[in-house]
Coordinates of C-alpha atoms and ligand atoms in Angstrom, one line a residue:
X13 CA 119.3 27.8 188.6
X14 CA 117.7 27.9 185.2
X15 CA 116.8 31.2 183.6
X16 CA 113.0 31.0 183.9
X17 CA 112.0 27.9 185.9
X18 CA 109.2 25.7 184.4
X19 CA 110.7 27.1 180.9
X20 CA 111.7 25.2 178.4
X21 CA 115.2 23.1 178.4
X22 CA 117.2 23.3 175.0
X23 CA 119.9 21.0 174.8
X24 CA 123.5 21.6 172.7
X25 CA 126.2 20.0 172.0
X26 CA 128.5 18.3 169.5
X27 CA 127.3 15.2 167.3
X28 CA 127.0 12.1 169.7
X29 CA 126.7 14.0 173.1
X30 CA 124.0 12.3 173.8
X31 CA 121.5 15.3 173.2
X32 CA 118.5 13.0 171.9
X33 CA 119.3 10.2 174.1
X34 CA 119.2 13.0 177.2
X35 CA 116.2 14.6 175.9
X36 CA 114.4 11.3 175.8
X37 CA 114.9 10.8 179.4
X38 CA 114.9 14.3 180.4
X39 CA 111.2 15.0 178.7
X40 CA 110.3 11.9 180.8
X41 CA 111.4 12.9 184.1
X42 CA 110.1 16.8 183.6
X43 CA 107.0 15.9 182.2
X44 CA 107.8 18.1 179.2
X45 CA 107.2 17.3 175.9
X46 CA 110.4 16.2 173.2
X47 CA 111.2 18.2 170.4
X48 CA 114.2 17.3 168.0
X49 CA 114.8 19.9 165.5
X50 CA 116.5 17.8 163.2
X51 CA 113.7 15.8 163.3
X52 CA 111.9 18.7 162.4
X53 CA 113.6 20.2 160.0
X54 CA 113.4 16.4 158.2
X55 CA 109.5 16.3 158.5
X56 CA 109.3 20.0 156.9
X57 CA 111.6 19.3 154.1
X58 CA 110.0 16.1 153.6
X59 CA 113.8 14.2 153.0
X60 CA 116.8 13.0 155.3
X61 CA 119.3 15.4 156.8
X62 CA 121.8 13.5 155.0
X63 CA 119.1 14.0 151.3
X64 CA 119.1 17.7 152.5
X65 CA 122.8 18.1 152.6
X66 CA 123.7 15.9 149.1
X67 CA 120.6 17.5 147.0
X68 CA 120.6 21.4 148.6
X69 CA 124.0 21.5 150.6
X70 CA 124.8 22.5 153.8
X71 CA 123.8 26.2 153.8
X72 CA 120.7 25.3 152.4
X73 CA 120.5 23.3 155.7
X74 CA 121.9 26.0 157.7
X75 CA 118.9 28.4 156.6
X76 CA 116.1 25.8 157.6
X77 CA 117.9 25.8 160.9
X78 CA 117.6 29.2 161.7
X79 CA 114.1 29.8 160.1
X80 CA 113.1 27.0 162.2
X81 CA 114.7 28.4 165.5
X82 CA 112.5 31.8 164.6
X83 CA 109.7 30.1 164.7
X84 CA 110.1 28.3 167.9
X85 CA 111.8 31.0 169.7
X86 CA 108.4 32.7 170.4
X87 CA 107.3 29.9 172.1
X88 CA 106.7 29.4 175.9
X89 CA 107.5 27.1 178.0
X90 CA 107.3 23.2 179.0
X91 CA 109.4 21.3 176.1
X92 CA 112.7 20.1 176.0
X93 CA 114.8 20.7 172.9
X94 CA 117.6 18.9 171.5
X95 CA 119.0 20.8 168.5
X96 CA 121.4 20.2 165.8
X97 CA 125.6 19.9 166.5
X98 CA 125.9 22.6 164.7
X99 CA 123.2 25.3 165.7
X100 CA 125.2 27.2 168.0
X101 CA 127.5 28.1 165.5
X102 CA 125.9 30.6 163.4
X103 CA 126.1 33.9 165.2
X104 CA 122.4 34.7 164.6
X105 CA 121.2 31.1 166.2
X106 CA 122.8 32.1 169.6
X107 CA 120.2 34.5 171.0
X108 CA 117.2 32.6 169.3
X109 CA 118.6 29.4 171.2
X110 CA 119.2 31.7 174.6
X111 CA 115.8 33.1 173.8
X112 CA 113.8 29.5 173.7
X113 CA 114.8 28.5 176.9
X114 CA 117.7 27.2 179.7
X115 CA 120.7 26.3 177.4
X116 CA 122.6 22.9 178.7
X117 CA 126.0 22.2 176.9
X118 CA 126.8 18.3 176.9
X119 CA 130.4 18.5 176.7
X120 CA 132.3 15.7 175.8
X121 CA 135.8 14.5 175.2
X122 CA 136.9 14.3 171.3
X123 CA 137.4 10.4 172.0
X124 CA 134.3 9.6 173.4
X125 CA 132.7 11.1 170.3
X126 CA 134.6 9.3 168.1
X127 CA 134.3 5.8 169.9
X128 CA 130.1 6.5 169.6
X129 CA 130.3 7.6 166.2
X130 CA 132.5 5.6 164.1
X131 CA 130.2 3.3 162.8
X132 CA 127.4 6.2 161.9
X133 CA 126.6 7.4 158.5
X134 CA 123.6 9.8 159.3
X135 CA 126.2 12.5 159.9
X136 CA 127.5 14.0 156.6
X137 CA 130.0 16.0 158.3
X138 CA 131.9 12.9 159.7
X139 CA 132.0 11.0 156.4
X140 CA 135.3 10.4 154.5
X141 CA 138.7 10.7 155.5
X142 CA 140.1 10.6 159.1
X143 CA 137.0 11.5 161.0
X144 CA 139.1 11.7 164.2
X145 CA 140.9 14.2 163.2
X146 CA 137.9 16.2 161.7
X147 CA 136.1 15.5 165.2
X148 CA 139.0 17.2 167.0
X149 CA 138.9 20.0 164.8
X150 CA 135.4 21.0 164.7
X151 CA 135.0 20.3 168.4
X152 CA 138.1 23.3 168.7
X153 CA 136.4 25.6 166.6
X154 CA 132.9 25.3 168.1
X155 CA 133.4 25.3 171.7
X156 CA 133.5 29.0 172.0
X157 CA 130.1 29.0 170.6
X158 CA 129.0 26.5 172.7
X159 CA 130.4 28.3 175.5
X160 CA 128.9 31.4 175.0
X161 CA 125.3 30.0 174.7
X162 CA 125.7 27.6 177.5
X163 CA 123.4 28.5 180.8
X164 CA 125.0 25.2 182.2
X165 CA 127.7 23.2 180.8
X166 CA 127.8 19.4 182.0
X167 CA 131.1 17.2 181.3
X168 CA 129.2 14.2 180.1
X169 CA 131.8 11.2 179.4
X170 CA 131.8 9.6 182.7
X171 CA 127.9 10.1 183.5
X172 CA 125.1 8.1 182.9
X173 CA 121.8 9.4 181.1
X174 CA 120.2 9.2 184.5
X175 CA 122.7 11.1 186.0
X176 CA 122.8 13.7 183.2
X177 CA 118.9 14.3 183.3
X178 CA 119.1 14.4 187.3
X179 CA 121.6 17.7 187.0
X180 CA 119.5 19.2 184.3
X181 CA 116.4 18.8 186.2
X182 CA 117.8 20.2 189.7
X183 CA 119.3 23.0 187.7
X184 CA 116.2 23.6 185.8
X185 CA 113.6 23.3 188.4
Ligands
S3P223 C1 125.4 18.4 162.4 C2 124.6 17.9 163.5 C3 123.4 17.2 163.3 C4 122.7 17.4 162.2 C5 123.5 17.6 160.9 C6 124.6 18.8 161.3 C7 126.3 19.6 163.0 O1 122.4 16.8 164.3 O2 122.1 18.9 162.5 O3 124.0 16.7 160.6 O4 126.9 20.6 162.3 O5 127.6 19.1 164.1 P1 123.3 16.0 165.5 O6 123.9 16.6 166.7 O7 122.0 15.6 166.8 O8 123.6 14.7 165.3

């Protein structure tokens, strides 16, 4: 069961694990509003994630993430939050995510992520040489942070978006 039945649901996981897609489906299923922290940051900054990384650097982006979480963590109930893949990595963010709601880790295999994101140009951290190797390394580095934050872990590689959404709904309701 979720931490607080009827409370917020927070989706975490690596880039390309399906947080945004599952978020859309789950918010529809639960009749909850959907919030995507990357989109909130873009709206607040008035530019895309790619531009924030290019013009201000990753550290500035990470500060924006934490500031946003601090603001959101006080809010109660009935939203689905999809957060950036790197959010749980910062120590200060993990308690904030857990305060925000029931945290669900969408876990995928590196190969699944690579196949989904090989043509992607919107993730600054995966551009450049050898994205396959980068994905494997970053996922291994982040696994502990994801596991520490999660109330529920779902292996999503062989599940449809509907199946993932069903399982989360069953857990939190
Ligand atoms: C990042 C993931 C991205 C976005 C930024 C950094 C990361 O979000 O926040 O590019 O460090 O994994 P998605 O997981 O929604 O792609």
